[in-house]
Tab-separated table of C-alpha atoms in Angstrom:
chain	number	residue	atom	x	y	z
Y	1	UNK	CA	7.801	31.126	-1.007
Y	2	UNK	CA	4.543	29.600	-2.792
Y	3	UNK	CA	2.918	26.466	-1.953
Y	4	UNK	CA	2.400	24.150	-4.905
Y	5	UNK	CA	-0.818	22.062	-4.798
Y	6	UNK	CA	0.006	19.471	-7.275
Y	7	UNK	CA	-2.550	16.652	-7.953
Y	8	UNK	CA	-0.725	13.218	-7.976
Y	9	UNK	CA	-2.608	10.540	-9.802
Y	10	UNK	CA	-2.415	6.704	-9.858
Y	11	UNK	CA	-0.681	5.080	-12.733
Y	12	UNK	CA	2.423	7.219	-13.443
Y	13	UNK	CA	5.471	7.609	-11.176
Y	14	UNK	CA	5.068	10.450	-8.562
Y	15	UNK	CA	8.489	12.042	-9.187
Y	16	UNK	CA	7.665	12.307	-12.969
Y	17	UNK	CA	4.420	14.098	-12.269
Y	18	UNK	CA	6.127	16.490	-9.845
Y	19	UNK	CA	8.802	17.101	-12.573
Y	20	UNK	CA	6.231	17.528	-15.280
Y	21	UNK	CA	4.030	19.915	-13.389
Y	22	UNK	CA	6.853	22.088	-12.322
Y	23	UNK	CA	8.187	21.987	-15.778
Y	24	UNK	CA	4.821	23.344	-17.135
Y	25	UNK	CA	4.741	26.120	-14.580
Y	26	UNK	CA	8.076	27.317	-15.670
Y	27	UNK	CA	7.655	27.386	-19.274
Y	28	UNK	CA	4.334	29.069	-19.029
Y	29	UNK	CA	5.820	31.767	-16.828
Y	30	UNK	CA	3.765	30.858	-13.740
Y	31	UNK	CA	7.011	30.574	-11.748
Y	32	UNK	CA	9.294	33.535	-12.376
Y	33	UNK	CA	13.076	33.300	-12.935
Y	34	UNK	CA	15.085	33.279	-9.754
Y	35	UNK	CA	12.092	32.248	-7.833
Y	36	UNK	CA	12.938	29.976	-4.878
Y	37	UNK	CA	11.358	26.538	-4.921
Y	38	UNK	CA	10.304	24.763	-1.589
Y	39	UNK	CA	12.833	22.709	-0.168
Y	40	UNK	CA	12.899	18.901	-0.772
Y	41	UNK	CA	11.422	18.374	2.714
Y	42	UNK	CA	8.727	21.061	2.569
Y	43	UNK	CA	7.802	19.840	-0.884
Y	44	UNK	CA	7.574	16.113	0.261
Y	45	UNK	CA	5.354	17.027	3.262
Y	46	UNK	CA	3.040	19.002	1.299
Y	47	UNK	CA	2.436	16.264	-1.359
Y	48	UNK	CA	2.702	13.463	1.050
Y	49	UNK	CA	5.466	11.855	-0.817
Y	50	UNK	CA	9.070	10.530	0.255
Y	51	UNK	CA	11.846	13.172	0.055
Y	52	UNK	CA	13.538	10.725	-2.348
Y	53	UNK	CA	10.591	11.197	-4.802
Y	54	UNK	CA	10.983	15.157	-4.651
Y	55	UNK	CA	14.685	14.848	-4.889
Y	56	UNK	CA	14.558	12.752	-8.010
Y	57	UNK	CA	12.011	15.312	-9.638
Y	58	UNK	CA	14.368	18.299	-8.774
Y	59	UNK	CA	17.413	16.498	-9.877
Y	60	UNK	CA	15.611	16.002	-13.388
Y	61	UNK	CA	14.740	19.738	-13.599
Y	62	UNK	CA	18.322	20.639	-12.574
Y	63	UNK	CA	19.740	18.110	-15.299
Y	64	UNK	CA	17.455	19.831	-17.844
Y	65	UNK	CA	18.372	23.432	-17.055
Y	66	UNK	CA	15.146	24.472	-15.378
Y	67	UNK	CA	16.252	24.889	-12.013
Y	68	UNK	CA	19.659	25.317	-10.181
Y	69	UNK	CA	20.758	24.253	-6.804
Y	70	UNK	CA	22.655	27.025	-4.862
Y	71	UNK	CA	24.306	24.795	-1.924
Y	72	UNK	CA	22.523	25.251	1.296
Y	73	UNK	CA	20.264	28.186	-0.120
Y	74	UNK	CA	18.062	25.661	-1.860
Y	75	UNK	CA	16.672	25.370	-5.563
Y	76	UNK	CA	15.921	28.446	-7.867
Y	77	UNK	CA	14.476	28.765	-11.209
Y	78	UNK	CA	16.630	29.579	-14.246
Y	79	UNK	CA	15.565	32.139	-16.651
Y	80	UNK	CA	13.953	30.969	-20.067
Y	81	UNK	CA	13.057	32.418	-23.368
Y	82	UNK	CA	9.398	32.976	-23.023
Y	83	UNK	CA	8.609	33.101	-26.766
Y	84	UNK	CA	9.825	29.479	-27.187
Y	85	UNK	CA	6.861	28.209	-25.087
Y	86	UNK	CA	3.926	30.470	-25.833
Y	87	UNK	CA	1.113	28.416	-27.486
Y	88	UNK	CA	-2.130	29.658	-29.058
Y	89	UNK	CA	-5.144	29.379	-26.947
Y	90	UNK	CA	-6.942	25.918	-27.281
Y	91	UNK	CA	-10.716	25.933	-27.491
Y	92	UNK	CA	-12.443	23.145	-25.632
Y	93	UNK	CA	-12.972	20.115	-27.628
Y	94	UNK	CA	-16.911	19.513	-27.344
Y	95	UNK	CA	-16.724	15.787	-28.396
Y	96	UNK	CA	-14.179	15.051	-25.664
Y	97	UNK	CA	-16.377	16.871	-23.061
Y	98	UNK	CA	-19.266	14.947	-24.169
Y	99	UNK	CA	-17.528	11.637	-23.715
Y	100	UNK	CA	-16.276	12.343	-20.276
Y	101	UNK	CA	-18.620	10.743	-17.820
Y	102	UNK	CA	-19.024	10.542	-14.113
Y	103	UNK	CA	-17.977	7.251	-12.402
Y	104	UNK	CA	-21.005	4.785	-12.004
Y	105	UNK	CA	-18.873	1.922	-10.525
Y	106	UNK	CA	-15.651	2.258	-8.748
Y	107	UNK	CA	-13.512	-0.908	-8.558
Y	108	UNK	CA	-11.439	0.718	-5.686
Y	109	UNK	CA	-9.313	-1.342	-3.451
Y	110	UNK	CA	-8.997	0.841	-0.371
Y	111	UNK	CA	-12.591	0.406	1.178
Y	112	UNK	CA	-14.422	-2.056	3.065
Y	113	UNK	CA	-17.980	-3.242	3.025
Y	114	UNK	CA	-19.759	-0.464	4.892
Y	115	UNK	CA	-23.177	-2.289	5.072
Y	116	UNK	CA	-21.853	-4.968	7.148
Y	117	UNK	CA	-19.653	-2.759	9.351
Y	118	UNK	CA	-20.552	-3.297	13.172
Y	119	UNK	CA	-21.599	0.383	13.550
Y	120	UNK	CA	-23.646	-0.167	16.488
Y	121	UNK	CA	-21.234	-2.263	18.551
Y	122	UNK	CA	-18.407	0.029	17.569
Y	123	UNK	CA	-20.319	3.203	18.470
Y	124	UNK	CA	-21.337	1.500	21.963
Y	125	UNK	CA	-17.879	0.530	22.914
Y	126	UNK	CA	-16.689	3.969	21.819
Y	127	UNK	CA	-18.956	5.675	24.023
Y	128	UNK	CA	-17.667	3.417	26.870
Y	129	UNK	CA	-14.166	4.293	26.251
Y	130	UNK	CA	-14.912	7.979	26.355
Y	131	UNK	CA	-15.824	7.735	30.048
Y	132	UNK	CA	-12.450	6.329	30.776
Y	133	UNK	CA	-9.823	8.725	32.252
Y	134	UNK	CA	-7.001	7.410	30.177
Y	135	UNK	CA	-9.067	8.505	27.082
Y	136	UNK	CA	-7.996	12.116	27.905
Y	137	UNK	CA	-4.238	11.717	27.896
Y	138	UNK	CA	-1.544	11.194	25.557
Y	139	UNK	CA	-0.916	7.575	24.351
Y	140	UNK	CA	2.144	5.335	25.167
Y	141	UNK	CA	4.932	5.691	22.666
Y	142	UNK	CA	4.748	2.251	21.559
Y	143	UNK	CA	0.990	1.658	21.758
Y	144	UNK	CA	-1.630	1.114	24.520
Y	145	UNK	CA	-0.856	-2.197	26.565
Y	146	UNK	CA	-4.496	-3.059	26.377
Y	147	UNK	CA	-4.437	-3.386	22.749
Y	148	UNK	CA	-0.851	-4.966	22.523
Y	149	UNK	CA	-2.082	-7.771	24.861
Y	150	UNK	CA	-5.075	-8.308	22.743
Y	151	UNK	CA	-2.975	-8.297	19.435
Y	152	UNK	CA	-0.608	-10.945	21.108
Y	153	UNK	CA	-3.555	-13.189	21.829
Y	154	UNK	CA	-4.883	-12.834	18.220
Y	155	UNK	CA	-1.634	-13.597	16.690
Y	156	UNK	CA	-1.265	-16.788	18.770
Y	157	UNK	CA	-4.945	-17.949	17.818
Y	158	UNK	CA	-5.017	-16.980	14.029
Y	159	UNK	CA	-1.423	-16.984	12.847
Y	160	UNK	CA	0.622	-19.142	15.262
Y	161	UNK	CA	2.844	-16.445	16.216
Y	162	UNK	CA	4.004	-16.610	19.822
Y	163	UNK	CA	4.950	-13.136	21.135
Y	164	UNK	CA	4.235	-10.936	24.267
Y	165	UNK	CA	2.805	-7.545	24.358
Y	166	UNK	CA	6.220	-6.042	25.133
Y	167	UNK	CA	7.455	-7.140	21.487
Y	168	UNK	CA	4.592	-5.345	19.737
Y	169	UNK	CA	4.897	-1.856	18.286
Y	170	UNK	CA	1.732	0.012	17.401
Y	171	UNK	CA	1.791	2.589	14.320
Y	172	UNK	CA	-0.470	4.536	12.042
Y	173	UNK	CA	0.294	2.802	8.933
Y	174	UNK	CA	2.556	0.067	7.387
Y	175	UNK	CA	4.665	2.693	5.536
Y	176	UNK	CA	5.000	4.826	8.832
Y	177	UNK	CA	6.259	1.566	10.685
Y	178	UNK	CA	8.578	0.796	7.889
Y	179	UNK	CA	10.117	4.215	7.759
Y	180	UNK	CA	10.828	4.008	11.652
Y	181	UNK	CA	12.158	0.489	11.147
Y	182	UNK	CA	14.384	1.599	8.460
Y	183	UNK	CA	16.087	4.090	10.567
Y	184	UNK	CA	17.033	1.161	12.845
Y	185	UNK	CA	18.100	-1.191	10.087
Y	186	UNK	CA	20.054	1.270	8.261
Y	187	UNK	CA	22.811	1.025	10.880
Y	188	UNK	CA	23.607	-2.642	9.595
Y	189	UNK	CA	22.246	-2.626	6.155
Y	190	UNK	CA	22.396	-0.444	3.197
Y	191	UNK	CA	20.260	-2.784	0.812
Y	192	UNK	CA	17.003	-4.861	0.823
Y	193	UNK	CA	15.461	-7.431	-1.212
Y	194	UNK	CA	11.906	-6.746	-2.402
Y	195	UNK	CA	9.352	-8.606	-4.551
Y	196	UNK	CA	8.992	-7.863	-8.148
Y	197	UNK	CA	6.251	-7.180	-8.689
Y	198	UNK	CA	5.562	-5.816	-5.180
Y	199	UNK	CA	4.022	-3.271	-2.957
Y	200	UNK	CA	5.215	0.193	-4.256
Y	201	UNK	CA	4.283	1.684	-0.770
Y	202	UNK	CA	6.933	-0.444	0.673
Y	203	UNK	CA	9.592	0.404	-1.884
Y	204	UNK	CA	9.064	4.099	-1.236
Y	205	UNK	CA	9.567	3.669	2.410
Y	206	UNK	CA	12.872	1.816	1.815
Y	207	UNK	CA	13.966	4.482	-0.583
Y	208	UNK	CA	13.030	7.032	1.968
Y	209	UNK	CA	16.376	5.840	3.713
Y	210	UNK	CA	18.139	5.403	0.484
Y	211	UNK	CA	18.404	1.606	0.564
Y	212	UNK	CA	19.570	-0.063	-2.688
Y	213	UNK	CA	16.947	-2.524	-3.944
Y	214	UNK	CA	17.461	-5.933	-5.165
Y	215	UNK	CA	14.630	-7.667	-6.907
Y	216	UNK	CA	13.054	-11.124	-6.243
Y	217	UNK	CA	10.975	-12.308	-9.172
Y	218	UNK	CA	7.351	-13.424	-8.593
Y	219	UNK	CA	4.829	-14.445	-11.086
Y	220	UNK	CA	1.349	-16.064	-11.163
Y	221	UNK	CA	2.547	-19.346	-9.626
Y	222	UNK	CA	4.723	-17.950	-7.006
Y	223	UNK	CA	8.078	-16.432	-5.930
Y	224	UNK	CA	11.382	-17.539	-7.511
Y	225	UNK	CA	13.959	-18.156	-4.728
Y	226	UNK	CA	16.477	-19.693	-7.015
Y	227	UNK	CA	18.807	-16.563	-6.973
Y	228	UNK	CA	18.285	-15.681	-3.209
Y	229	UNK	CA	21.755	-16.933	-2.162
Y	230	UNK	CA	23.435	-14.930	-4.749
Y	231	UNK	CA	21.873	-11.670	-3.623
Y	232	UNK	CA	24.070	-9.285	-1.486
Y	233	UNK	CA	21.371	-8.083	0.966
Y	234	UNK	CA	20.700	-9.552	4.457
Y	235	UNK	CA	17.306	-7.985	4.546
Y	236	UNK	CA	14.086	-9.121	2.480
Y	237	UNK	CA	10.686	-7.817	2.406
Y	238	UNK	CA	7.879	-10.252	1.428
Y	239	UNK	CA	4.226	-10.704	1.403
Y	240	UNK	CA	4.085	-14.618	1.811
Y	241	UNK	CA	0.445	-15.138	2.647
Y	242	UNK	CA	-1.129	-13.017	0.092
Y	243	UNK	CA	1.468	-11.665	-2.485
Y	244	UNK	CA	0.775	-8.102	-3.497
Y	245	UNK	CA	-0.393	-7.928	-6.091
Y	246	UNK	CA	-0.538	-11.524	-7.645
Y	247	UNK	CA	-2.379	-13.151	-4.606
Y	248	UNK	CA	-0.303	-16.249	-4.537
Y	249	UNK	CA	0.914	-17.795	-1.205
Y	250	UNK	CA	4.192	-19.266	-0.309
Y	251	UNK	CA	4.473	-22.951	0.018
Y	252	UNK	CA	5.768	-24.420	3.539
Y	253	UNK	CA	8.928	-25.374	1.534
Y	254	UNK	CA	9.396	-21.792	0.422
Y	255	UNK	CA	8.991	-20.393	3.772
Y	256	UNK	CA	11.447	-22.918	5.256
Y	257	UNK	CA	13.873	-21.709	2.641
Y	258	UNK	CA	13.563	-18.151	3.648
Y	259	UNK	CA	13.966	-19.152	7.186
Y	260	UNK	CA	17.016	-21.146	6.598
Y	261	UNK	CA	18.648	-18.274	4.356
Y	262	UNK	CA	17.801	-15.565	7.164
Y	263	UNK	CA	19.492	-17.809	9.835
Y	264	UNK	CA	22.421	-18.640	7.643
Y	265	UNK	CA	23.428	-15.135	6.950
Y	266	UNK	CA	22.064	-13.700	10.328
Y	267	UNK	CA	19.531	-11.430	8.221
Y	268	UNK	CA	16.051	-10.570	8.642
Y	269	UNK	CA	12.755	-11.068	7.037
Y	270	UNK	CA	10.198	-8.411	7.004
Y	271	UNK	CA	6.776	-10.231	6.701
Y	272	UNK	CA	3.919	-7.930	5.594
Y	273	UNK	CA	0.712	-10.038	6.633
Y	274	UNK	CA	-1.482	-7.162	5.276
Y	275	UNK	CA	-4.955	-9.184	4.567
Y	276	UNK	CA	-4.274	-12.790	5.777
Y	277	UNK	CA	-7.645	-13.119	7.210
Y	278	UNK	CA	-9.469	-13.404	4.007
Y	279	UNK	CA	-8.613	-16.631	2.440
Y	280	UNK	CA	-11.608	-18.450	0.857
Y	281	UNK	CA	-10.366	-21.933	-0.478
Y	282	UNK	CA	-8.711	-23.039	2.975
Y	283	UNK	CA	-7.851	-21.810	6.333
Y	284	UNK	CA	-5.275	-18.871	6.506
Y	285	UNK	CA	-1.858	-20.035	6.079
Y	286	UNK	CA	0.458	-19.957	9.390
Y	287	UNK	CA	2.750	-16.793	9.397
Y	288	UNK	CA	6.295	-16.944	8.589
Y	289	UNK	CA	6.958	-15.607	12.207
Y	290	UNK	CA	5.197	-18.688	13.541
Y	291	UNK	CA	8.174	-20.797	12.096
Y	292	UNK	CA	11.102	-18.557	13.586
Y	293	UNK	CA	10.279	-15.385	15.240
Y	294	UNK	CA	13.904	-14.611	15.858
Y	295	UNK	CA	14.663	-13.903	12.197
Y	296	UNK	CA	11.209	-12.484	11.304
Y	297	UNK	CA	9.909	-8.861	11.627
Y	298	UNK	CA	6.029	-9.277	11.450
Y	299	UNK	CA	3.755	-6.626	10.220
Y	300	UNK	CA	0.023	-6.478	10.385
Y	301	UNK	CA	-2.698	-3.812	10.116
Y	302	UNK	CA	-6.634	-3.396	10.646
Y	303	UNK	CA	-6.975	-1.243	7.509
Y	304	UNK	CA	-8.076	-4.206	5.222
Y	305	UNK	CA	-9.807	-6.236	7.634
Y	306	UNK	CA	-11.705	-3.609	9.491
Y	307	UNK	CA	-11.637	0.018	8.773
Y	308	UNK	CA	-8.926	1.818	6.664
Y	309	UNK	CA	-9.414	5.233	8.367
Y	310	UNK	CA	-8.887	3.648	11.602
Y	311	UNK	CA	-5.046	4.190	10.974
Y	312	UNK	CA	-3.823	1.125	13.263
Y	313	UNK	CA	-0.855	-0.976	12.281
Y	314	UNK	CA	1.398	-3.095	14.293
Y	315	UNK	CA	4.684	-4.692	14.079
Y	316	UNK	CA	6.364	-7.643	16.188
Y	317	UNK	CA	10.187	-7.104	16.414
Y	318	UNK	CA	12.845	-9.656	17.488
Y	319	UNK	CA	14.543	-8.881	20.718
Y	320	UNK	CA	17.786	-7.277	19.339
Y	321	UNK	CA	15.974	-5.027	17.116
Y	322	UNK	CA	13.305	-4.193	19.835
Y	323	UNK	CA	15.742	-2.951	22.299
Y	324	UNK	CA	17.313	-0.696	19.626
Y	325	UNK	CA	13.967	0.593	18.323
Y	326	UNK	CA	12.554	1.445	21.873
Y	327	UNK	CA	15.943	3.075	22.774
Y	328	UNK	CA	15.603	5.256	19.561
Y	329	UNK	CA	11.994	6.094	19.722
Y	330	UNK	CA	11.171	6.139	23.592
Y	331	UNK	CA	10.949	9.943	23.479
Y	332	UNK	CA	8.480	10.034	20.275
Y	333	UNK	CA	4.792	10.315	20.823
Y	334	UNK	CA	2.632	7.701	19.373
Y	335	UNK	CA	1.296	8.367	15.841
Y	336	UNK	CA	-1.943	6.534	16.530
Y	337	UNK	CA	-4.939	7.820	18.208
Y	338	UNK	CA	-5.250	6.593	21.857
Y	339	UNK	CA	-8.904	6.509	21.534
Y	340	UNK	CA	-8.965	4.388	18.437
Y	341	UNK	CA	-6.540	2.038	20.168
Y	342	UNK	CA	-8.514	1.679	23.303
Y	343	UNK	CA	-11.845	1.356	21.304
Y	344	UNK	CA	-10.277	-1.683	19.269
Y	345	UNK	CA	-8.915	-3.174	22.412
Y	346	UNK	CA	-12.138	-3.399	23.986
Y	347	UNK	CA	-13.719	-4.420	20.739
Y	348	UNK	CA	-11.448	-7.443	20.425
Y	349	UNK	CA	-11.783	-8.319	24.169
Y	350	UNK	CA	-15.442	-8.645	23.951
Y	351	UNK	CA	-15.065	-11.039	21.080
Y	352	UNK	CA	-16.475	-8.611	18.479
Y	353	UNK	CA	-13.290	-8.672	16.357
Y	354	UNK	CA	-13.283	-12.402	15.876
Y	355	UNK	CA	-17.055	-12.355	15.019
Y	356	UNK	CA	-16.524	-9.682	12.721
Y	357	UNK	CA	-13.746	-11.431	10.790
Y	358	UNK	CA	-15.825	-14.823	10.539
Y	359	UNK	CA	-18.734	-12.839	9.128
Y	360	UNK	CA	-16.797	-10.784	6.609
Y	361	UNK	CA	-14.872	-13.836	5.320
Y	362	UNK	CA	-18.384	-15.236	4.320
Y	363	UNK	CA	-19.434	-12.043	2.788
Y	364	UNK	CA	-16.298	-11.330	0.717
Y	365	UNK	CA	-16.085	-15.014	-0.403
Y	366	UNK	CA	-19.743	-14.643	-1.784
Y	367	UNK	CA	-18.810	-11.388	-3.589
Y	368	UNK	CA	-15.380	-12.975	-4.737
Y	369	UNK	CA	-17.234	-15.954	-6.396
Y	370	UNK	CA	-20.000	-13.503	-7.712
Y	371	UNK	CA	-17.442	-11.386	-9.478
Y	372	UNK	CA	-15.266	-14.049	-11.135
Y	373	UNK	CA	-18.305	-16.048	-12.361
Y	374	UNK	CA	-19.425	-12.658	-14.098
Y	375	UNK	CA	-15.980	-11.944	-15.595
Y	376	UNK	CA	-15.667	-15.490	-16.953
Y	377	UNK	CA	-19.253	-15.267	-18.330
Y	378	UNK	CA	-18.666	-11.985	-20.157
Y	379	UNK	CA	-14.950	-12.170	-20.952
Y	380	UNK	CA	-14.456	-15.833	-21.602
Y	381	UNK	CA	-11.072	-16.912	-23.141
Y	382	UNK	CA	-10.070	-13.193	-23.502
Y	383	UNK	CA	-8.855	-12.976	-19.885
Y	384	UNK	CA	-7.368	-14.954	-17.081
Y	385	UNK	CA	-8.218	-14.214	-13.543
Y	386	UNK	CA	-5.399	-14.100	-10.921
Y	387	UNK	CA	-5.794	-14.246	-7.204
Y	388	UNK	CA	-9.280	-15.435	-6.772
Y	389	UNK	CA	-8.392	-17.614	-3.556
Y	390	UNK	CA	-8.170	-14.726	-1.146
Y	391	UNK	CA	-7.834	-10.989	-0.621
Y	392	UNK	CA	-10.285	-8.139	-1.536
Y	393	UNK	CA	-9.330	-7.912	-5.098
Y	394	UNK	CA	-8.707	-9.883	-8.300
Y	395	UNK	CA	-6.273	-9.149	-11.198
Y	396	UNK	CA	-7.691	-9.462	-14.661
Y	397	UNK	CA	-4.898	-10.397	-17.613
Y	398	UNK	CA	-6.410	-9.360	-20.838
Y	399	UNK	CA	-5.312	-11.119	-24.117
Y	400	UNK	CA	-6.051	-8.053	-26.201
Y	401	UNK	CA	-3.587	-6.019	-28.357
Y	402	UNK	CA	-4.182	-2.809	-26.169
Y	403	UNK	CA	-2.173	-1.086	-23.302
Y	404	UNK	CA	-2.999	-0.742	-19.719
Y	405	UNK	CA	-3.493	3.026	-20.256
Y	406	UNK	CA	-6.014	2.259	-23.146
Y	407	UNK	CA	-8.038	0.017	-20.819
Y	408	UNK	CA	-8.062	2.198	-17.945
Y	409	UNK	CA	-9.263	5.304	-20.023
Y	410	UNK	CA	-11.776	3.114	-21.833
Y	411	UNK	CA	-13.112	2.114	-18.590
Y	412	UNK	CA	-13.353	5.554	-17.311
Y	413	UNK	CA	-14.996	6.906	-20.261
Y	414	UNK	CA	-17.787	4.276	-19.803
Y	415	UNK	CA	-18.314	5.179	-16.222
Y	416	UNK	CA	-16.043	2.577	-14.543
Y	417	UNK	CA	-12.913	3.260	-12.373
Y	418	UNK	CA	-10.297	0.490	-12.248
Y	419	UNK	CA	-6.790	0.301	-11.058
Y	420	UNK	CA	-3.378	-0.190	-12.806
Y	421	UNK	CA	-0.811	-2.762	-11.887
Y	422	UNK	CA	2.044	-1.221	-13.675
Y	423	UNK	CA	3.128	0.702	-10.565
Y	424	UNK	CA	4.080	-2.800	-8.964
Y	425	UNK	CA	6.415	-3.951	-11.438
Y	426	UNK	CA	10.111	-3.079	-11.834
Y	427	UNK	CA	11.980	-5.353	-14.162
Y	428	UNK	CA	9.628	-8.494	-14.233
Y	429	UNK	CA	6.900	-7.143	-16.477
Y	430	UNK	CA	3.996	-9.228	-17.592
Y	431	UNK	CA	3.562	-9.787	-21.528
Y	432	UNK	CA	-0.086	-8.798	-21.361
Y	433	UNK	CA	-1.828	-5.861	-19.612
Y	434	UNK	CA	-3.020	-6.722	-16.188
Y	435	UNK	CA	-5.904	-4.713	-14.282
Y	436	UNK	CA	-6.659	-4.643	-10.464
Y	437	UNK	CA	-10.308	-4.402	-9.589
Y	438	UNK	CA	-11.502	-4.362	-5.956
Y	439	UNK	CA	-14.887	-5.749	-4.851
Y	440	UNK	CA	-15.145	-5.170	-1.029
Y	441	UNK	CA	-17.053	-1.939	-1.067
Y	442	UNK	CA	-19.479	-2.753	-3.866
Y	443	UNK	CA	-22.861	-4.464	-3.712
Y	444	UNK	CA	-23.846	-7.393	-5.943
Y	445	UNK	CA	-25.865	-5.209	-8.206
Y	446	UNK	CA	-22.859	-2.815	-8.572
Y	447	UNK	CA	-20.411	-5.526	-9.448
Y	448	UNK	CA	-22.823	-6.740	-12.137
Y	449	UNK	CA	-23.352	-3.408	-13.569
Y	450	UNK	CA	-19.661	-2.700	-13.514
Y	451	UNK	CA	-18.838	-5.927	-15.287
Y	452	UNK	CA	-21.250	-5.123	-17.912
Y	453	UNK	CA	-19.833	-1.516	-18.450
Y	454	UNK	CA	-16.169	-2.975	-18.806
Y	455	UNK	CA	-17.389	-5.478	-21.374
Y	456	UNK	CA	-18.962	-2.553	-23.265
Y	457	UNK	CA	-15.685	-0.700	-22.883
Y	458	UNK	CA	-13.215	-3.197	-23.633
Y	459	UNK	CA	-14.862	-5.772	-26.145
């Protein structure tokens, strides 16, 4: 059985890209009739997508007759008439090749400021950790106690969340934690409410367990809770401190409404507090879990605020769920490096973490202010800027008669990489295209260069 190394890009549903690439291989004869395709699980693992994504792609291919399912044997390619799909060779278009340019400025959102990373301090502590005997063993299944203790202290001081180390679960990423959590929650729930627009990675995790999704509308001014009591699910996933992607924060009244709703129906709120450290106009808002920890599942991570590649996220569970979670996963090994956990624990214990956050809040605030001033200067009334109060990116809504795809392609042809926002929207679509640009990993010169190039591309 072949391995299919598909390239999945941003901006288009993953299932659609898998479907289209298989369809092309079959039509071109690169996959032969009666050849067996990888199983749903195998393909999902090789492409690092959910099984629901690969299942949707296969179902579309089955529906159109390209492949067939044979019970437990798997999926097989159906024969096609090759002459129908033969095309004359296409000569390279020199003009298109000339237009394609290398990226000069990448407004990516998955990086941090490397120039201000405390490399020497981190390396010194890491070297100390390597001398400890505990660095040379498998980790605790729910995370190292030293790190869980430090997180508990940090959450109380910075987010107002009262918990102890035993209620904290360490994982490698928010998605991985949500997948594990979904396994527990699906015993009592078959659906979940998610924000629209909202974090697509969370939706993927919930769909992994085939949760039905209900959608809570969010706009630039905030979340709409007016229909909450008419919804069927007893679960809700929200990003209350810094909505993804709009960047708005829930008011105290909205937070109280959510807590009352959860208590009334005995449901749970999953609070993703993914980058609450970086708020530039006021102090970070208290977490939902600080109001009522009995009905809130709190999620946090070190990816946005410290180092994406560290792969440390964490979850605080209410007692009933904690007992069930630990019973279910007590025989599973930790998915997070013990070395990274021990190093981060010592980093926090030495006060380096709090110093880093204070320093980076100032750095990112200056970058945010500079970027917003450049955008306003060059684009004026042709755009509105969304989310400039917090976070590591801004959204640009453009009042031009163009599509999101056109904006991204024009930027790329001019040497700039920007991100789409259509992936976050389900039903509650924006009337105008919105582009996401991150600034955390760029210098001031790169920010200025990037905005100048965007102006040349779009105006």
